[in-house]
Amino acid sequence: MHVAGREQLKVLIRNASIQKRVREVAREITRDFKGQRVHLIGVLKGACIFLSDLIRHIDLDTSIDFMAVASYGKGQRSSGEVRLNKDLDTSIEGLNVILVEDILDTGLTLSYLRRILLQRKPKILKIAALLDKPSRRLIKDIKADYTGFDIPNEFVVGYGLDYGERYRNLRDVCILSLPPE
Ligand code: IMP
Ligand code: MG
């Protein structure tokens, strides 16, 4: 893997563990929505790899849509504000919606998305997050219904997660350390 400058990567979750856990989450979803259709909404861009693995293990009638939000700038720190860059293509009224996110961190992004999606009257709205950093939570009432892994308070990249748009292609989830400024 190409690593820029003095940045360092350390594997936190190996791809084999991710694949195993993604299959388990998909099985849970399949069981919870037996006989029904689920509409997965991926939060671009971080969730695209998780969503594409997850959906192929869900044994139900499915459909997909995407939203794009910006909450992080180029760096590691959240600006605290969320902006909607791309809205859904189709209505979610009456659908079993699962919002698919890469990581639940402060909770600002998901609480914003939950608020605007609930206004559109889905039958049900669930949240699936590959990663959860519970120690970072600012919005206390936001929880994922399906979580891949709880992780410590470290900045991670890979399997869809980026640092300044790079490293999304890593197969493992890795801790990124930057040289001191
Ligand atoms: P929240 O709004 O603070 O919960 O942050 C959610 C968004 O911040 C995620 O969708 C990610 O795009 C980004 N983010 C949070 N933590 C990390 C991280 O450790 N690595 C990469 N992106 C992160
Ligand atoms: Mg994201």
Short mmCIF file of C-alpha atoms and ligand atoms in Angstrom, two decimals:
data_model
loop_
_atom_site.label_atom_id
_atom_site.label_comp_id
_atom_site.label_asym_id
_atom_site.label_seq_id
_atom_site.Cartn_x
_atom_site.Cartn_y
_atom_site.Cartn_z
CA MET A 1 0.00 0.00 0.00
CA HIS A 2 1.26 3.46 -0.82
CA VAL A 3 1.65 5.48 2.36
CA ALA A 4 2.20 9.21 2.03
CA GLY A 5 5.00 11.12 3.71
CA ARG A 6 5.50 10.10 7.32
CA GLU A 7 1.99 8.77 7.86
CA GLN A 8 1.85 5.35 9.47
CA LEU A 9 -0.74 2.60 9.24
CA LYS A 10 -1.36 -0.13 11.79
CA VAL A 11 -3.90 -2.86 11.16
CA LEU A 12 -6.83 -2.72 13.60
CA ILE A 13 -9.33 -5.11 11.97
CA ARG A 14 -8.25 -7.60 9.35
CA ASN A 15 -10.30 -8.09 6.22
CA ALA A 16 -11.15 -11.69 7.16
CA SER A 17 -12.73 -10.50 10.44
CA ILE A 18 -14.61 -7.74 8.62
CA GLN A 19 -16.01 -10.24 6.11
CA LYS A 20 -17.09 -12.62 8.86
CA ARG A 21 -18.82 -9.86 10.84
CA VAL A 22 -20.49 -8.39 7.74
CA ARG A 23 -22.00 -11.82 7.00
CA GLU A 24 -23.31 -12.02 10.58
CA VAL A 25 -24.90 -8.57 10.37
CA ALA A 26 -26.47 -9.50 7.02
CA ARG A 27 -27.90 -12.65 8.59
CA GLU A 28 -29.40 -10.60 11.44
CA ILE A 29 -31.03 -8.24 8.95
CA THR A 30 -32.32 -11.17 6.91
CA ARG A 31 -33.86 -12.67 10.04
CA ASP A 32 -35.34 -9.38 11.31
CA PHE A 33 -37.04 -8.58 8.00
CA LYS A 34 -38.02 -12.10 6.95
CA GLY A 35 -40.41 -12.04 4.00
CA GLN A 36 -40.16 -8.26 3.56
CA ARG A 37 -38.26 -5.84 1.35
CA VAL A 38 -35.45 -3.68 2.73
CA HIS A 39 -34.31 -0.40 1.22
CA LEU A 40 -30.64 0.30 1.99
CA ILE A 41 -29.47 3.91 2.00
CA GLY A 42 -25.71 4.27 1.83
CA VAL A 43 -24.06 7.38 3.16
CA LEU A 44 -21.47 8.37 0.57
CA LYS A 45 -18.71 7.93 0.24
CA GLY A 46 -17.43 6.03 3.25
CA ALA A 47 -20.19 3.41 3.38
CA CYS A 48 -19.99 2.27 -0.25
CA ILE A 49 -17.67 -0.68 0.38
CA PHE A 50 -19.49 -1.87 3.50
CA LEU A 51 -22.84 -1.57 1.73
CA SER A 52 -21.68 -3.50 -1.33
CA ASP A 53 -20.42 -6.40 0.80
CA LEU A 54 -23.40 -6.31 3.16
CA ILE A 55 -26.14 -6.35 0.52
CA ARG A 56 -24.70 -9.42 -1.20
CA HIS A 57 -25.25 -11.41 2.00
CA ILE A 58 -28.81 -10.20 2.62
CA ASP A 59 -31.23 -12.87 1.45
CA LEU A 60 -34.28 -10.62 0.93
CA ASP A 61 -35.87 -8.40 -1.67
CA THR A 62 -33.65 -5.28 -1.61
CA SER A 63 -33.19 -1.87 -3.18
CA ILE A 64 -30.46 0.76 -2.82
CA ASP A 65 -30.22 4.52 -2.74
CA PHE A 66 -27.49 6.93 -1.65
CA MET A 67 -27.12 10.21 0.16
CA ALA A 68 -24.01 12.31 0.41
CA VAL A 69 -23.17 14.44 3.38
CA ALA A 70 -20.11 16.36 4.40
CA SER A 71 -19.25 16.62 8.06
CA TYR A 72 -15.50 16.31 8.06
CA GLY A 73 -13.18 18.64 6.24
CA LYS A 74 -9.88 17.41 4.90
CA GLY A 75 -8.49 16.54 8.31
CA GLN A 76 -9.36 14.31 11.21
CA ARG A 77 -11.53 16.69 13.19
CA SER A 78 -15.24 17.17 12.69
CA SER A 79 -16.41 20.66 11.86
CA GLY A 80 -19.58 19.89 13.83
CA GLU A 81 -21.83 20.90 10.98
CA VAL A 82 -23.47 18.59 8.48
CA ARG A 83 -24.29 19.52 4.92
CA LEU A 84 -26.45 17.50 2.51
CA ASN A 85 -24.62 17.23 -0.81
CA LYS A 86 -26.80 14.62 -2.51
CA ASP A 87 -30.38 13.69 -1.70
CA LEU A 88 -32.20 10.43 -2.39
CA ASP A 89 -33.44 9.59 -5.88
CA THR A 90 -36.72 8.05 -4.74
CA SER A 91 -39.32 8.33 -1.99
CA ILE A 92 -38.93 6.17 1.12
CA GLU A 93 -42.51 6.49 2.31
CA GLY A 94 -43.74 3.18 3.73
CA LEU A 95 -40.41 1.38 3.22
CA ASN A 96 -38.23 -0.61 5.62
CA VAL A 97 -35.20 1.62 5.50
CA ILE A 98 -31.72 0.74 6.72
CA LEU A 99 -29.33 3.65 6.79
CA VAL A 100 -25.83 2.30 6.18
CA GLU A 101 -22.88 4.26 7.57
CA ASP A 102 -19.17 3.58 7.78
CA ILE A 103 -18.67 4.89 11.30
CA LEU A 104 -20.68 6.33 14.16
CA ASP A 105 -18.46 8.88 15.85
CA THR A 106 -19.92 12.01 17.47
CA GLY A 107 -23.36 11.04 16.12
CA LEU A 108 -23.92 14.44 14.48
CA THR A 109 -24.17 13.03 10.96
CA LEU A 110 -26.56 10.21 11.80
CA SER A 111 -28.80 12.32 14.02
CA TYR A 112 -29.12 14.87 11.19
CA LEU A 113 -29.89 12.14 8.64
CA ARG A 114 -32.32 10.37 10.96
CA ARG A 115 -34.23 13.61 11.48
CA ILE A 116 -34.65 14.36 7.79
CA LEU A 117 -35.44 10.75 6.86
CA LEU A 118 -38.10 10.31 9.56
CA GLN A 119 -39.94 13.33 8.13
CA ARG A 120 -40.40 11.29 4.95
CA LYS A 121 -42.44 8.62 6.72
CA PRO A 122 -40.59 5.34 6.21
CA LYS A 123 -42.35 2.32 7.73
CA ILE A 124 -39.25 1.75 9.84
CA LEU A 125 -35.80 3.32 10.01
CA LYS A 126 -32.84 1.31 11.24
CA ILE A 127 -29.17 2.20 11.35
CA ALA A 128 -26.30 -0.11 10.37
CA ALA A 129 -22.79 1.14 11.12
CA LEU A 130 -19.65 -0.84 10.37
CA LEU A 131 -17.74 0.87 13.17
CA ASP A 132 -18.73 2.61 16.39
CA LYS A 133 -16.56 4.85 18.58
CA PRO A 134 -18.85 5.10 21.63
CA SER A 135 -16.37 7.20 23.62
CA ARG A 136 -16.65 10.04 21.11
CA ARG A 137 -20.44 10.39 21.21
CA LEU A 138 -21.86 13.92 21.57
CA ILE A 139 -25.44 13.04 20.64
CA LYS A 140 -26.42 10.58 23.34
CA ASP A 141 -29.66 9.23 21.93
CA ILE A 142 -28.20 7.93 18.70
CA LYS A 143 -27.41 4.20 18.53
CA ALA A 144 -26.85 1.78 15.71
CA ASP A 145 -29.32 -1.10 15.45
CA TYR A 146 -26.63 -3.14 13.70
CA THR A 147 -22.95 -2.55 14.53
CA GLY A 148 -19.94 -4.27 13.05
CA PHE A 149 -17.29 -3.38 15.63
CA ASP A 150 -16.85 -1.05 18.59
CA ILE A 151 -13.43 0.56 18.28
CA PRO A 152 -11.29 2.76 20.54
CA ASN A 153 -10.89 6.47 20.01
CA GLU A 154 -8.41 6.29 17.14
CA PHE A 155 -8.59 7.72 13.65
CA VAL A 156 -9.05 4.85 11.22
CA VAL A 157 -8.89 4.44 7.46
CA GLY A 158 -9.55 1.68 4.96
CA TYR A 159 -12.50 -0.44 3.84
CA GLY A 160 -14.16 2.78 2.64
CA LEU A 161 -12.92 5.18 5.29
CA ASP A 162 -10.62 7.95 4.17
CA TYR A 163 -8.15 10.56 5.23
CA GLY A 164 -8.39 13.46 2.77
CA GLU A 165 -10.03 11.03 0.26
CA ARG A 166 -7.11 8.58 0.43
CA TYR A 167 -6.85 5.02 1.80
CA ARG A 168 -10.46 3.99 1.05
CA ASN A 169 -9.06 1.02 -0.91
CA LEU A 170 -7.29 -0.65 2.03
CA ARG A 171 -8.75 -4.09 2.66
CA ASP A 172 -8.20 -3.88 6.42
CA VAL A 173 -9.34 -1.15 8.80
CA CYS A 174 -6.13 0.54 9.94
CA ILE A 175 -5.18 3.14 12.52
CA LEU A 176 -3.60 6.13 10.82
CA SER A 177 -0.97 8.03 12.74
CA LEU A 178 0.36 11.32 11.54
CA PRO A 179 3.75 12.79 12.38
CA PRO A 180 3.49 15.53 15.02
CA GLU A 181 3.07 18.97 13.44
P1 IMP B 1 -19.99 11.90 13.18
O1 IMP B 1 -20.93 12.86 12.55
O2 IMP B 1 -19.01 12.59 14.08
O3 IMP B 1 -20.63 10.71 13.84
O4 IMP B 1 -19.01 11.40 12.07
C1 IMP B 1 -19.38 10.60 11.07
C2 IMP B 1 -18.48 10.76 9.89
O5 IMP B 1 -17.17 11.24 10.23
C3 IMP B 1 -18.26 9.41 9.29
O6 IMP B 1 -19.25 9.15 8.33
C4 IMP B 1 -16.88 9.53 8.69
O7 IMP B 1 -16.99 10.02 7.38
C5 IMP B 1 -16.18 10.55 9.54
N1 IMP B 1 -15.28 9.89 10.52
C6 IMP B 1 -15.46 9.79 11.85
N2 IMP B 1 -14.45 9.11 12.43
C7 IMP B 1 -13.62 8.75 11.42
C8 IMP B 1 -12.39 8.00 11.37
O8 IMP B 1 -11.83 7.50 12.37
N3 IMP B 1 -11.85 7.84 10.14
C9 IMP B 1 -12.41 8.34 9.00
N4 IMP B 1 -13.56 9.04 9.00
C10 IMP B 1 -14.15 9.26 10.20
MG MG B 2 -18.80 9.19 6.07
#
